[in-house]
PDB file of C-alpha atoms in Angstrom:
ATOM      1  CA  MET D   1      13.906 -22.634   3.606  1.00 50.00           C
ATOM      2  CA  LYS D   2      14.005 -20.383   0.202  1.00 61.00           C
ATOM      3  CA  PRO D   3      15.823 -17.035   0.914  1.00 62.00           C
ATOM      4  CA  HIS D   4      13.569 -14.089   0.828  1.00 85.00           C
ATOM      5  CA  ARG D   5      14.711 -11.295  -1.860  1.00 92.00           C
ATOM      6  CA  ILE D   6      13.007  -7.923  -1.951  1.00 93.00           C
ATOM      7  CA  TRP D   7      13.707  -5.563  -4.735  1.00 95.00           C
ATOM      8  CA  ILE D   8      13.395  -2.088  -4.009  1.00 94.00           C
ATOM      9  CA  LEU D   9      12.827   0.458  -7.076  1.00 96.00           C
ATOM     10  CA  ILE D  10      13.658   4.066  -6.397  1.00 96.00           C
ATOM     11  CA  ALA D  11      12.711   6.303  -9.065  1.00 95.00           C
ATOM     12  CA  ASN D  12      11.803   9.730 -10.383  1.00 93.00           C
ATOM     13  CA  SER D  13      11.107  10.773 -14.351  1.00 91.00           C
ATOM     14  CA  SER D  14      14.795  11.033 -14.920  1.00 91.00           C
ATOM     15  CA  TYR D  15      16.654   7.936 -12.993  1.00 92.00           C
ATOM     16  CA  ALA D  16      15.825   4.711 -11.156  1.00 95.00           C
ATOM     17  CA  GLU D  17      17.844   2.605  -9.058  1.00 96.00           C
ATOM     18  CA  ILE D  18      17.228  -1.168  -8.023  1.00 96.00           C
ATOM     19  CA  PHE D  19      18.501  -2.548  -4.726  1.00 95.00           C
ATOM     20  CA  GLU D  20      18.109  -5.886  -3.590  1.00 94.00           C
ATOM     21  CA  VAL D  21      17.857  -6.860   0.338  1.00 90.00           C
ATOM     22  CA  LYS D  22      18.510 -10.307   1.506  1.00 88.00           C
ATOM     23  CA  GLU D  23      19.503 -11.949   4.480  1.00 86.00           C
ATOM     24  CA  ASP D  24      22.830 -10.644   4.151  1.00 86.00           C
ATOM     25  CA  GLY D  25      21.901  -7.081   3.591  1.00 86.00           C
ATOM     26  CA  ALA D  26      21.107  -4.678   0.662  1.00 89.00           C
ATOM     27  CA  HIS D  27      23.097  -4.495  -2.506  1.00 91.00           C
ATOM     28  CA  PHE D  28      22.838  -2.410  -5.210  1.00 94.00           C
ATOM     29  CA  ILE D  29      21.811  -3.927  -8.424  1.00 95.00           C
ATOM     30  CA  GLU D  30      21.689  -1.408 -11.326  1.00 95.00           C
ATOM     31  CA  ARG D  31      21.037   2.223 -12.130  1.00 95.00           C
ATOM     32  CA  TYR D  32      18.863   3.757 -15.392  1.00 94.00           C
ATOM     33  CA  GLU D  33      19.069   7.039 -16.635  1.00 92.00           C
ATOM     34  CA  HIS D  34      16.436   8.617 -18.735  1.00 87.00           C
ATOM     35  CA  PRO D  35      18.123  12.176 -19.461  1.00 79.00           C
ATOM     36  CA  GLU D  36      14.982  12.936 -22.005  1.00 70.00           C
ATOM     37  CA  SER D  37      13.142  13.557 -18.895  1.00 60.00           C
ATOM     38  CA  ARG D  38      15.466  16.533 -17.687  1.00 64.00           C
ATOM     39  CA  LYS D  39      15.556  18.175 -21.359  1.00 52.00           C
ATOM     40  CA  ARG D  40      13.738  21.365 -22.133  1.00 51.00           C
ATOM     41  CA  THR D  41      10.977  21.362 -24.511  1.00 52.00           C
ATOM     42  CA  GLY D  42      12.855  22.698 -27.166  1.00 52.00           C
ATOM     43  CA  GLU D  43      15.501  20.067 -26.907  1.00 49.00           C
ATOM     44  CA  LEU D  44      12.898  17.510 -27.124  1.00 44.00           C
ATOM     45  CA  VAL D  45      11.121  18.845 -30.218  1.00 51.00           C
ATOM     46  CA  THR D  46      13.763  19.939 -32.963  1.00 49.00           C
ATOM     47  CA  ASP D  47      11.151  20.710 -35.576  1.00 50.00           C
ATOM     48  CA  LYS D  48       8.084  22.307 -34.558  1.00 51.00           C
ATOM     49  CA  PRO D  49       5.348  23.641 -37.217  1.00 51.00           C
ATOM     50  CA  GLY D  50       4.413  27.009 -37.217  1.00 50.00           C
ATOM     51  CA  HIS D  51       1.262  28.386 -35.480  1.00 51.00           C
ATOM     52  CA  THR D  52      -1.100  31.417 -35.992  1.00 49.00           C
ATOM     53  CA  PHE D  53      -2.919  32.530 -33.007  1.00 50.00           C
ATOM     54  CA  GLU D  54      -5.455  35.624 -32.376  1.00 51.00           C
ATOM     55  CA  SER D  55      -4.055  36.152 -28.909  1.00 50.00           C
ATOM     56  CA  ALA D  56      -0.788  36.034 -27.179  1.00 50.00           C
ATOM     57  CA  ASN D  57      -2.631  34.442 -24.113  1.00 52.00           C
ATOM     58  CA  PHE D  58      -3.714  31.519 -26.153  1.00 53.00           C
ATOM     59  CA  ALA D  59      -0.356  30.986 -27.681  1.00 50.00           C
ATOM     60  CA  ARG D  60       1.388  30.717 -24.307  1.00 52.00           C
ATOM     61  CA  HIS D  61      -1.678  28.631 -22.927  1.00 49.00           C
ATOM     62  CA  LYS D  62      -0.970  26.358 -26.049  1.00 55.00           C
ATOM     63  CA  VAL D  63       2.765  26.237 -25.543  1.00 52.00           C
ATOM     64  CA  ALA D  64       2.526  25.034 -22.036  1.00 55.00           C
ATOM     65  CA  GLU D  65      -0.152  22.318 -22.776  1.00 60.00           C
ATOM     66  CA  GLU D  66       2.321  21.074 -25.511  1.00 62.00           C
ATOM     67  CA  GLU D  67       5.277  21.162 -23.008  1.00 63.00           C
ATOM     68  CA  GLN D  68       3.366  19.261 -20.394  1.00 63.00           C
ATOM     69  CA  ALA D  69       2.470  16.686 -23.112  1.00 73.00           C
ATOM     70  CA  LEU D  70       5.999  16.098 -24.392  1.00 72.00           C
ATOM     71  CA  HIS D  71       7.181  15.673 -20.658  1.00 67.00           C
ATOM     72  CA  ARG D  72       4.252  13.338 -19.732  1.00 82.00           C
ATOM     73  CA  HIS D  73       5.223  11.514 -22.797  1.00 83.00           C
ATOM     74  CA  GLU D  74       9.006  10.839 -21.724  1.00 87.00           C
ATOM     75  CA  ARG D  75       7.472  10.015 -18.261  1.00 87.00           C
ATOM     76  CA  ASP D  76       5.402   7.212 -19.978  1.00 91.00           C
ATOM     77  CA  ILE D  77       8.341   6.005 -21.825  1.00 92.00           C
ATOM     78  CA  PHE D  78      10.392   5.416 -18.906  1.00 94.00           C
ATOM     79  CA  SER D  79       7.837   4.002 -16.583  1.00 94.00           C
ATOM     80  CA  HIS D  80       7.475   1.506 -19.347  1.00 95.00           C
ATOM     81  CA  GLU D  81      11.181   0.619 -19.407  1.00 95.00           C
ATOM     82  CA  LEU D  82      10.870   0.270 -15.715  1.00 96.00           C
ATOM     83  CA  MET D  83       8.121  -2.047 -15.962  1.00 96.00           C
ATOM     84  CA  LYS D  84       9.906  -4.130 -18.450  1.00 97.00           C
ATOM     85  CA  ILE D  85      12.759  -4.560 -15.945  1.00 97.00           C
ATOM     86  CA  ILE D  86      10.614  -5.326 -12.935  1.00 97.00           C
ATOM     87  CA  SER D  87       8.656  -7.765 -15.166  1.00 96.00           C
ATOM     88  CA  ARG D  88      11.794  -9.375 -16.259  1.00 96.00           C
ATOM     89  CA  GLY D  89      13.190  -9.809 -12.901  1.00 96.00           C
ATOM     90  CA  LYS D  90       9.819 -11.255 -11.694  1.00 95.00           C
ATOM     91  CA  ASN D  91       9.780 -13.651 -14.488  1.00 95.00           C
ATOM     92  CA  GLU D  92      13.219 -14.929 -13.488  1.00 96.00           C
ATOM     93  CA  HIS D  93      12.276 -15.330 -10.025  1.00 95.00           C
ATOM     94  CA  ARG D  94      15.124 -12.627  -8.846  1.00 95.00           C
ATOM     95  CA  PHE D  95      12.886 -11.396  -6.206  1.00 95.00           C
ATOM     96  CA  ASP D  96      10.056 -12.321  -3.889  1.00 93.00           C
ATOM     97  CA  GLN D  97       8.578  -8.960  -3.381  1.00 92.00           C
ATOM     98  CA  PHE D  98       9.212  -5.399  -4.625  1.00 92.00           C
ATOM     99  CA  VAL D  99       8.875  -2.038  -3.214  1.00 93.00           C
ATOM    100  CA  MET D 100       8.311   1.238  -5.649  1.00 95.00           C
ATOM    101  CA  VAL D 101       9.747   4.288  -3.890  1.00 95.00           C
ATOM    102  CA  ALA D 102       8.927   7.766  -6.247  1.00 95.00           C
ATOM    103  CA  PRO D 103       7.734  11.179  -5.848  1.00 95.00           C
ATOM    104  CA  PRO D 104       3.730  11.308  -5.930  1.00 94.00           C
ATOM    105  CA  GLN D 105       3.468  12.437  -9.629  1.00 91.00           C
ATOM    106  CA  PHE D 106       5.801   9.638 -10.964  1.00 94.00           C
ATOM    107  CA  LEU D 107       4.691   7.020  -8.729  1.00 95.00           C
ATOM    108  CA  GLY D 108       1.245   7.681 -10.372  1.00 94.00           C
ATOM    109  CA  GLU D 109       2.569   7.013 -13.628  1.00 94.00           C
ATOM    110  CA  LEU D 110       4.412   3.945 -12.568  1.00 95.00           C
ATOM    111  CA  ARG D 111       0.880   2.656 -10.770  1.00 95.00           C
ATOM    112  CA  ARG D 112      -0.814   3.219 -13.935  1.00 94.00           C
ATOM    113  CA  VAL D 113       1.644   1.406 -16.119  1.00 95.00           C
ATOM    114  CA  PHE D 114       2.322  -1.509 -13.670  1.00 95.00           C
ATOM    115  CA  LYS D 115      -1.237  -2.038 -13.208  1.00 93.00           C
ATOM    116  CA  LYS D 116      -1.750  -2.668 -17.113  1.00 92.00           C
ATOM    117  CA  HIS D 117       0.768  -5.377 -16.830  1.00 89.00           C
ATOM    118  CA  SER D 118      -0.524  -6.985 -13.532  1.00 89.00           C
ATOM    119  CA  LEU D 119       2.542  -5.956 -11.591  1.00 92.00           C
ATOM    120  CA  LYS D 120       1.709  -5.052  -8.162  1.00 92.00           C
ATOM    121  CA  PRO D 121       4.347  -3.854  -5.628  1.00 94.00           C
ATOM    122  CA  THR D 122       4.330  -5.398  -2.130  1.00 91.00           C
ATOM    123  CA  SER D 123       4.639  -1.686  -0.724  1.00 90.00           C
ATOM    124  CA  GLU D 124       4.727   1.621  -2.275  1.00 92.00           C
ATOM    125  CA  VAL D 125       6.698   4.858  -0.647  1.00 91.00           C
ATOM    126  CA  VAL D 126       5.758   8.238  -1.715  1.00 92.00           C
ATOM    127  CA  LYS D 127       8.999  10.072  -1.612  1.00 90.00           C
ATOM    128  CA  ASN D 128      11.468  11.852  -3.853  1.00 90.00           C
ATOM    129  CA  PHE D 129      15.040  10.437  -2.870  1.00 88.00           C
ATOM    130  CA  PRO D 130      17.434  12.537  -4.796  1.00 84.00           C
ATOM    131  CA  SER D 131      19.880  10.780  -6.664  1.00 81.00           C
ATOM    132  CA  ILE D 132      22.806  12.335  -4.888  1.00 88.00           C
ATOM    133  CA  LEU D 133      22.214  10.426  -1.999  1.00 90.00           C
ATOM    134  CA  SER D 134      24.868   7.835  -0.987  1.00 91.00           C
ATOM    135  CA  PHE D 135      23.833   4.211  -0.792  1.00 89.00           C
ATOM    136  CA  LYS D 136      23.696   4.212   2.891  1.00 90.00           C
ATOM    137  CA  GLU D 137      21.592   7.572   3.251  1.00 91.00           C
ATOM    138  CA  LYS D 138      19.086   5.608   0.813  1.00 89.00           C
ATOM    139  CA  MET D 139      19.100   2.671   2.898  1.00 87.00           C
ATOM    140  CA  GLN D 140      18.444   4.493   6.056  1.00 87.00           C
ATOM    141  CA  LEU D 141      15.669   6.408   4.410  1.00 85.00           C
ATOM    142  CA  ILE D 142      14.260   3.332   2.940  1.00 83.00           C
ATOM    143  CA  GLN D 143      14.161   1.698   6.423  1.00 82.00           C
ATOM    144  CA  LYS D 144      12.454   4.563   7.686  1.00 83.00           C
ATOM    145  CA  TYR D 145       9.446   4.439   5.310  1.00 79.00           C
ATOM    146  CA  LEU D 146       8.919   0.543   4.714  1.00 75.00           C
ATOM    147  CA  PRO D 147       6.261  -1.030   6.391  1.00 67.00           C
ATOM    148  CA  ARG D 148       7.474  -2.949   9.606  1.00 65.00           C
ATOM    149  CA  ARG D 149       6.422  -6.250   8.218  1.00 57.00           C
ATOM    150  CA  LEU D 150       8.977  -6.049   5.545  1.00 63.00           C
ATOM    151  CA  LYS D 151      11.710  -4.774   7.991  1.00 57.00           C
ATOM    152  CA  GLN D 152      11.452  -7.558  10.254  1.00 56.00           C
ATOM    153  CA  ASN D 153      12.032 -10.117   7.732  1.00 53.00           C
ATOM    154  CA  GLU D 154      15.210  -8.413   6.357  1.00 49.00           C
ATOM    155  CA  ALA D 155      18.720  -7.108   7.149  1.00 51.00           C
ATOM    156  CA  PHE D 156      19.668  -3.573   6.313  1.00 52.00           C
TER     157      PHE D 156
END
């Protein structure tokens, strides 16, 4: 019987980690960083054109929209990078199933990008796992939130 492998992608807009769960337990695969998602808007755009506004309220609203668009763009870039990594792993037959763990807003972005490329996770966990958690803490939380059918097949 072929060994069963699950890849678990834990991500938010600025970092992601991939773990593999096999018969012999869980193993760390790799960590990916996207520091641009943590930057302030002024750090993302170094040369902004000048604006003339009729009211200060309109100006503040326009700036807020631009900031949201810039950060949305950074999330989009990172989610595409993660999609390519998972897609490559799938094409190389490195896993049989994969699970996505992310906070609600970023999980929505991942779903949108992965769906475009016909990548569907076996399961999703809507949860923000802080990057400072230890490997053991992450595995305990994953075990808590994974569907029973996945936990029964694998050793954590």
